């Protein structure tokens, strides 16, 4: 009997009516002869609401207690979904992360899954039940509840699909698949029928949060086939699979944008060895992930060092930068929260020259200044002013996707 893991995001279970709709979809999969494991997110807005409650009490909530609070959103959703299934004659059982158990490391609020014990799920499936697992949560070695970072239900689903050797992992969401750009911003965005793990990983890490990045890493590592599709419209979505030669025929697969970063600049640093090391070691020691780094050309023995971090870490990063600045005799620290990172992504860049030049030209034509650039084999990212983000995404989409013919290799 085929085994399918179906994950439903927050909007898909956002109201009681929608939960009933999900139950019907699950029933259909059961009636088609599948064993079904469902992963559910919290009802739309619930995780934000719970986080808000913790912040009303504490500006930097204790991470263990924060996880205790925010993990409850998923518990409500899985219980309601199990009830909805029973109402329509399908036997179902809901399980929290610790009931499965899904074992994680101890990094509260951003835990990683280490191991999944599949015995309980398998025996429930053998009894003919649909098993509904709470997304986004696990249990650590102390027996405490942990959460997997925002959007973490995707990772729960893919990890379960890998552990259970499921035939497919279906990610049901509020769009009909992965698009060439965020369809909320680019009206002409197109659905991508098939995308490689590598491209999806880049897009997810560059702001296309339709899938959590860790879930795609997991899928690539264990070869889990993912089908991203809509909860509301019944049509084929996007398959995320191994790369194939066909995929290099276009240089750019998609345009991503990220508004959740801040830029911090240490101004007028003495230009001598060891200073960057000191700054970035201090940030790393405090668990702050740095994204882009630019060191400006030195003037009369001084240089500026800029870097970007996630906005949630910006206060702390600024504090650390100020301490280091004082220690090394820099003239000060500046911070800009109104920046955007815009990226073009595509496997085809490996074999097609000229993408960077074209990207910079499109931005120049729109009068958009570039603060920083970073590249990898399959992406180019530019840091720009936040107010131009949508304009940049639309202009790049037009240049690279709408006006692009398929490039024939050879
Ligand atoms: P869920 O709650 O189902 O997990 P998310 O909000 O996490 O849903 O992800 C779906 C959203 O991702 C869409 O509503 C869309 O606005 C956004 N998104 C951003 N970039 C893309 C993209 N390239 N393709 C599809 N959706 C995208
Ligand atoms: N409910 C969690 C969040 O909002 C996890 C998820 O939806 O994937 O981030
Ligand atoms: Mg999501």
PDB file of C-alpha atoms in Angstrom, residues 178-367:
ATOM      1  CA  UNK A 178       6.409  27.273  -6.422  1.00  0.00           C
ATOM      2  CA  UNK A 179       6.393  30.324  -8.709  1.00  0.00           C
ATOM      3  CA  UNK A 180       9.093  32.205 -10.600  1.00  0.00           C
ATOM      4  CA  UNK A 181       8.643  34.991  -8.009  1.00  0.00           C
ATOM      5  CA  UNK A 182       6.328  35.573  -5.055  1.00  0.00           C
ATOM      6  CA  UNK A 183       2.895  35.606  -6.762  1.00  0.00           C
ATOM      7  CA  UNK A 184       1.717  38.152  -4.185  1.00  0.00           C
ATOM      8  CA  UNK A 185       4.120  40.668  -5.701  1.00  0.00           C
ATOM      9  CA  UNK A 186       4.525  39.697  -9.327  1.00  0.00           C
ATOM     10  CA  UNK A 187       1.237  39.327 -11.116  1.00  0.00           C
ATOM     11  CA  UNK A 188       2.873  37.557 -14.060  1.00  0.00           C
ATOM     12  CA  UNK A 189       4.735  35.026 -11.933  1.00  0.00           C
ATOM     13  CA  UNK A 190       4.537  31.532 -13.444  1.00  0.00           C
ATOM     14  CA  UNK A 191       4.205  28.205 -11.739  1.00  0.00           C
ATOM     15  CA  UNK A 192       7.380  26.130 -12.049  1.00  0.00           C
ATOM     16  CA  UNK A 193       6.332  22.540 -12.851  1.00  0.00           C
ATOM     17  CA  UNK A 194       9.641  20.929 -11.809  1.00  0.00           C
ATOM     18  CA  UNK A 195      12.502  22.440  -9.809  1.00  0.00           C
ATOM     19  CA  UNK A 196      15.738  20.930  -8.469  1.00  0.00           C
ATOM     20  CA  UNK A 197      16.477  20.594  -4.755  1.00  0.00           C
ATOM     21  CA  UNK A 198      19.451  22.905  -5.216  1.00  0.00           C
ATOM     22  CA  UNK A 199      17.445  25.705  -6.834  1.00  0.00           C
ATOM     23  CA  UNK A 200      14.657  25.379  -4.273  1.00  0.00           C
ATOM     24  CA  UNK A 201      17.201  25.479  -1.456  1.00  0.00           C
ATOM     25  CA  UNK A 202      18.696  28.690  -2.813  1.00  0.00           C
ATOM     26  CA  UNK A 203      15.285  30.269  -3.363  1.00  0.00           C
ATOM     27  CA  UNK A 204      14.110  29.287   0.125  1.00  0.00           C
ATOM     28  CA  UNK A 205      17.269  30.633   1.743  1.00  0.00           C
ATOM     29  CA  UNK A 206      16.957  33.878  -0.255  1.00  0.00           C
ATOM     30  CA  UNK A 207      13.440  34.665   0.917  1.00  0.00           C
ATOM     31  CA  UNK A 208      11.010  32.434  -1.030  1.00  0.00           C
ATOM     32  CA  UNK A 209       9.505  31.027   2.129  1.00  0.00           C
ATOM     33  CA  UNK A 210       7.049  28.749   0.372  1.00  0.00           C
ATOM     34  CA  UNK A 211       9.210  25.933   1.800  1.00  0.00           C
ATOM     35  CA  UNK A 212      11.385  26.102   4.917  1.00  0.00           C
ATOM     36  CA  UNK A 213      14.995  25.761   3.807  1.00  0.00           C
ATOM     37  CA  UNK A 214      15.799  22.901   6.181  1.00  0.00           C
ATOM     38  CA  UNK A 215      12.964  20.853   4.752  1.00  0.00           C
ATOM     39  CA  UNK A 216      14.526  21.068   1.285  1.00  0.00           C
ATOM     40  CA  UNK A 217      17.984  20.196   2.665  1.00  0.00           C
ATOM     41  CA  UNK A 218      16.425  17.134   4.260  1.00  0.00           C
ATOM     42  CA  UNK A 219      14.635  16.170   1.065  1.00  0.00           C
ATOM     43  CA  UNK A 220      17.844  16.476  -0.974  1.00  0.00           C
ATOM     44  CA  UNK A 221      19.792  14.401   1.542  1.00  0.00           C
ATOM     45  CA  UNK A 222      17.272  11.557   1.659  1.00  0.00           C
ATOM     46  CA  UNK A 223      15.859  11.847  -1.867  1.00  0.00           C
ATOM     47  CA  UNK A 224      12.313  12.644  -0.715  1.00  0.00           C
ATOM     48  CA  UNK A 225      10.092  13.624  -3.634  1.00  0.00           C
ATOM     49  CA  UNK A 226       8.074  16.729  -2.792  1.00  0.00           C
ATOM     50  CA  UNK A 227       4.913  17.921  -4.482  1.00  0.00           C
ATOM     51  CA  UNK A 228       3.921  21.490  -3.499  1.00  0.00           C
ATOM     52  CA  UNK A 229       0.268  22.169  -4.306  1.00  0.00           C
ATOM     53  CA  UNK A 230      -2.821  24.112  -3.328  1.00  0.00           C
ATOM     54  CA  UNK A 231      -5.240  23.153  -0.564  1.00  0.00           C
ATOM     55  CA  UNK A 232      -7.996  24.988  -2.377  1.00  0.00           C
ATOM     56  CA  UNK A 233      -7.511  24.372  -6.105  1.00  0.00           C
ATOM     57  CA  UNK A 234      -7.192  20.832  -7.386  1.00  0.00           C
ATOM     58  CA  UNK A 235      -4.372  20.940  -9.958  1.00  0.00           C
ATOM     59  CA  UNK A 236      -0.817  19.719 -10.388  1.00  0.00           C
ATOM     60  CA  UNK A 237       1.657  21.822  -8.448  1.00  0.00           C
ATOM     61  CA  UNK A 238       5.465  21.890  -8.384  1.00  0.00           C
ATOM     62  CA  UNK A 239       7.657  18.802  -8.070  1.00  0.00           C
ATOM     63  CA  UNK A 240      10.921  19.259  -6.204  1.00  0.00           C
ATOM     64  CA  UNK A 241      13.314  16.541  -7.373  1.00  0.00           C
ATOM     65  CA  UNK A 242      16.925  15.696  -8.312  1.00  0.00           C
ATOM     66  CA  UNK A 243      18.434  17.999 -10.911  1.00  0.00           C
ATOM     67  CA  UNK A 244      18.503  16.876 -14.544  1.00  0.00           C
ATOM     68  CA  UNK A 245      20.152  18.278 -17.671  1.00  0.00           C
ATOM     69  CA  UNK A 246      16.926  19.780 -18.939  1.00  0.00           C
ATOM     70  CA  UNK A 247      17.001  22.193 -15.984  1.00  0.00           C
ATOM     71  CA  UNK A 248      20.097  24.040 -17.217  1.00  0.00           C
ATOM     72  CA  UNK A 249      18.293  25.202 -20.325  1.00  0.00           C
ATOM     73  CA  UNK A 250      17.251  28.440 -18.655  1.00  0.00           C
ATOM     74  CA  UNK A 251      19.752  30.661 -16.859  1.00  0.00           C
ATOM     75  CA  UNK A 252      17.312  31.991 -14.257  1.00  0.00           C
ATOM     76  CA  UNK A 253      14.618  29.851 -12.668  1.00  0.00           C
ATOM     77  CA  UNK A 254      13.263  32.396 -10.211  1.00  0.00           C
ATOM     78  CA  UNK A 255      13.587  35.746  -8.452  1.00  0.00           C
ATOM     79  CA  UNK A 256      13.614  35.852  -4.641  1.00  0.00           C
ATOM     80  CA  UNK A 257      13.490  38.729  -2.227  1.00  0.00           C
ATOM     81  CA  UNK A 258      14.140  39.049   1.490  1.00  0.00           C
ATOM     82  CA  UNK A 259      13.041  41.959   3.687  1.00  0.00           C
ATOM     83  CA  UNK A 260      13.973  40.454   7.015  1.00  0.00           C
ATOM     84  CA  UNK A 261      17.565  41.597   7.238  1.00  0.00           C
ATOM     85  CA  UNK A 262      19.303  44.617   8.734  1.00  0.00           C
ATOM     86  CA  UNK A 263      22.619  46.110   7.659  1.00  0.00           C
ATOM     87  CA  UNK A 264      25.129  47.073  10.319  1.00  0.00           C
ATOM     88  CA  UNK A 265      28.243  49.095   9.465  1.00  0.00           C
ATOM     89  CA  UNK A 266      31.289  49.559  11.637  1.00  0.00           C
ATOM     90  CA  UNK A 267      32.592  52.907  10.468  1.00  0.00           C
ATOM     91  CA  UNK A 268      36.224  53.952  10.064  1.00  0.00           C
ATOM     92  CA  UNK A 269      37.932  50.853  11.353  1.00  0.00           C
ATOM     93  CA  UNK A 270      41.750  50.945  11.395  1.00  0.00           C
ATOM     94  CA  UNK A 271      42.783  48.911   8.340  1.00  0.00           C
ATOM     95  CA  UNK A 272      44.951  46.228   9.915  1.00  0.00           C
ATOM     96  CA  UNK A 273      44.822  42.446  10.135  1.00  0.00           C
ATOM     97  CA  UNK A 274      42.674  40.731  12.751  1.00  0.00           C
ATOM     98  CA  UNK A 275      39.833  43.236  13.066  1.00  0.00           C
ATOM     99  CA  UNK A 276      37.313  41.412  10.877  1.00  0.00           C
ATOM    100  CA  UNK A 277      38.267  38.225  12.708  1.00  0.00           C
ATOM    101  CA  UNK A 278      37.509  39.835  16.075  1.00  0.00           C
ATOM    102  CA  UNK A 279      34.123  41.208  14.959  1.00  0.00           C
ATOM    103  CA  UNK A 280      32.830  38.083  13.258  1.00  0.00           C
ATOM    104  CA  UNK A 281      34.152  35.763  15.972  1.00  0.00           C
ATOM    105  CA  UNK A 282      32.240  37.782  18.568  1.00  0.00           C
ATOM    106  CA  UNK A 283      29.054  37.528  16.474  1.00  0.00           C
ATOM    107  CA  UNK A 284      29.552  33.793  15.893  1.00  0.00           C
ATOM    108  CA  UNK A 285      30.261  33.118  19.567  1.00  0.00           C
ATOM    109  CA  UNK A 286      26.862  34.649  20.288  1.00  0.00           C
ATOM    110  CA  UNK A 287      25.115  32.411  17.756  1.00  0.00           C
ATOM    111  CA  UNK A 288      24.367  35.244  15.323  1.00  0.00           C
ATOM    112  CA  UNK A 289      24.318  34.141  11.712  1.00  0.00           C
ATOM    113  CA  UNK A 290      25.846  36.738   9.392  1.00  0.00           C
ATOM    114  CA  UNK A 291      24.728  36.811   5.780  1.00  0.00           C
ATOM    115  CA  UNK A 292      26.429  39.344   3.485  1.00  0.00           C
ATOM    116  CA  UNK A 293      29.728  41.033   4.328  1.00  0.00           C
ATOM    117  CA  UNK A 294      31.318  43.998   2.537  1.00  0.00           C
ATOM    118  CA  UNK A 295      34.573  45.673   3.407  1.00  0.00           C
ATOM    119  CA  UNK A 296      34.944  48.994   1.664  1.00  0.00           C
ATOM    120  CA  UNK A 297      38.174  50.167   0.084  1.00  0.00           C
ATOM    121  CA  UNK A 298      40.510  51.591   2.618  1.00  0.00           C
ATOM    122  CA  UNK A 299      40.994  55.374   2.819  1.00  0.00           C
ATOM    123  CA  UNK A 300      44.079  56.685   4.593  1.00  0.00           C
ATOM    124  CA  UNK A 301      44.418  53.579   6.727  1.00  0.00           C
ATOM    125  CA  UNK A 302      40.712  53.225   7.553  1.00  0.00           C
ATOM    126  CA  UNK A 303      37.933  51.059   6.185  1.00  0.00           C
ATOM    127  CA  UNK A 304      34.200  50.442   6.746  1.00  0.00           C
ATOM    128  CA  UNK A 305      32.914  46.931   7.411  1.00  0.00           C
ATOM    129  CA  UNK A 306      29.218  46.252   6.705  1.00  0.00           C
ATOM    130  CA  UNK A 307      27.312  43.039   7.303  1.00  0.00           C
ATOM    131  CA  UNK A 308      23.712  41.877   7.326  1.00  0.00           C
ATOM    132  CA  UNK A 309      21.888  39.792   9.920  1.00  0.00           C
ATOM    133  CA  UNK A 310      18.307  38.714  10.444  1.00  0.00           C
ATOM    134  CA  UNK A 311      16.238  41.555  11.960  1.00  0.00           C
ATOM    135  CA  UNK A 312      15.476  39.457  15.044  1.00  0.00           C
ATOM    136  CA  UNK A 313      19.219  39.413  15.817  1.00  0.00           C
ATOM    137  CA  UNK A 314      19.883  43.043  14.847  1.00  0.00           C
ATOM    138  CA  UNK A 315      19.710  44.629  18.336  1.00  0.00           C
ATOM    139  CA  UNK A 316      22.103  42.084  19.749  1.00  0.00           C
ATOM    140  CA  UNK A 317      24.417  42.257  16.712  1.00  0.00           C
ATOM    141  CA  UNK A 318      24.523  46.061  16.970  1.00  0.00           C
ATOM    142  CA  UNK A 319      25.398  45.817  20.666  1.00  0.00           C
ATOM    143  CA  UNK A 320      28.265  43.436  19.889  1.00  0.00           C
ATOM    144  CA  UNK A 321      29.458  45.593  16.979  1.00  0.00           C
ATOM    145  CA  UNK A 322      29.537  48.641  19.287  1.00  0.00           C
ATOM    146  CA  UNK A 323      31.657  46.803  21.845  1.00  0.00           C
ATOM    147  CA  UNK A 324      34.116  45.632  19.193  1.00  0.00           C
ATOM    148  CA  UNK A 325      34.148  49.094  17.561  1.00  0.00           C
ATOM    149  CA  UNK A 326      35.170  50.667  20.842  1.00  0.00           C
ATOM    150  CA  UNK A 327      37.829  48.044  21.467  1.00  0.00           C
ATOM    151  CA  UNK A 328      39.487  48.479  18.058  1.00  0.00           C
ATOM    152  CA  UNK A 329      39.152  52.269  17.886  1.00  0.00           C
ATOM    153  CA  UNK A 330      36.537  52.517  15.102  1.00  0.00           C
ATOM    154  CA  UNK A 331      34.622  55.781  14.887  1.00  0.00           C
ATOM    155  CA  UNK A 332      31.140  54.290  15.326  1.00  0.00           C
ATOM    156  CA  UNK A 333      28.388  51.924  14.246  1.00  0.00           C
ATOM    157  CA  UNK A 334      25.495  52.605  11.857  1.00  0.00           C
ATOM    158  CA  UNK A 335      22.427  50.498  11.293  1.00  0.00           C
ATOM    159  CA  UNK A 336      19.889  50.351   8.463  1.00  0.00           C
ATOM    160  CA  UNK A 337      16.739  48.271   8.895  1.00  0.00           C
ATOM    161  CA  UNK A 338      15.201  49.370   5.609  1.00  0.00           C
ATOM    162  CA  UNK A 339      17.068  47.187   3.185  1.00  0.00           C
ATOM    163  CA  UNK A 340      16.084  44.356   0.847  1.00  0.00           C
ATOM    164  CA  UNK A 341      18.047  41.530  -0.682  1.00  0.00           C
ATOM    165  CA  UNK A 342      17.008  40.674  -4.219  1.00  0.00           C
ATOM    166  CA  UNK A 343      18.314  37.516  -5.880  1.00  0.00           C
ATOM    167  CA  UNK A 344      18.162  35.708  -9.190  1.00  0.00           C
ATOM    168  CA  UNK A 345      18.523  31.909  -8.981  1.00  0.00           C
ATOM    169  CA  UNK A 346      19.093  29.241 -11.606  1.00  0.00           C
ATOM    170  CA  UNK A 347      21.158  26.127 -12.289  1.00  0.00           C
ATOM    171  CA  UNK A 348      21.649  27.431 -15.838  1.00  0.00           C
ATOM    172  CA  UNK A 349      23.966  30.166 -14.537  1.00  0.00           C
ATOM    173  CA  UNK A 350      26.654  27.504 -14.263  1.00  0.00           C
ATOM    174  CA  UNK A 351      26.773  27.344 -18.035  1.00  0.00           C
ATOM    175  CA  UNK A 352      25.487  30.749 -19.182  1.00  0.00           C
ATOM    176  CA  UNK A 353      27.610  33.859 -18.800  1.00  0.00           C
ATOM    177  CA  UNK A 354      26.281  37.388 -18.487  1.00  0.00           C
ATOM    178  CA  UNK A 355      23.629  37.037 -15.792  1.00  0.00           C
ATOM    179  CA  UNK A 356      25.353  39.379 -13.320  1.00  0.00           C
ATOM    180  CA  UNK A 357      25.844  42.112 -15.932  1.00  0.00           C
ATOM    181  CA  UNK A 358      22.227  41.861 -17.007  1.00  0.00           C
ATOM    182  CA  UNK A 359      20.994  42.008 -13.412  1.00  0.00           C
ATOM    183  CA  UNK A 360      23.040  45.120 -12.586  1.00  0.00           C
ATOM    184  CA  UNK A 361      21.890  46.777 -15.797  1.00  0.00           C
ATOM    185  CA  UNK A 362      18.205  46.149 -15.007  1.00  0.00           C
ATOM    186  CA  UNK A 363      18.662  47.694 -11.552  1.00  0.00           C
ATOM    187  CA  UNK A 364      20.610  50.624 -13.005  1.00  0.00           C
ATOM    188  CA  UNK A 365      17.869  51.288 -15.574  1.00  0.00           C
ATOM    189  CA  UNK A 366      15.368  51.548 -12.725  1.00  0.00           C
ATOM    190  CA  UNK A 367      17.694  53.940 -10.863  1.00  0.00           C
TER     191      UNK A 367
END
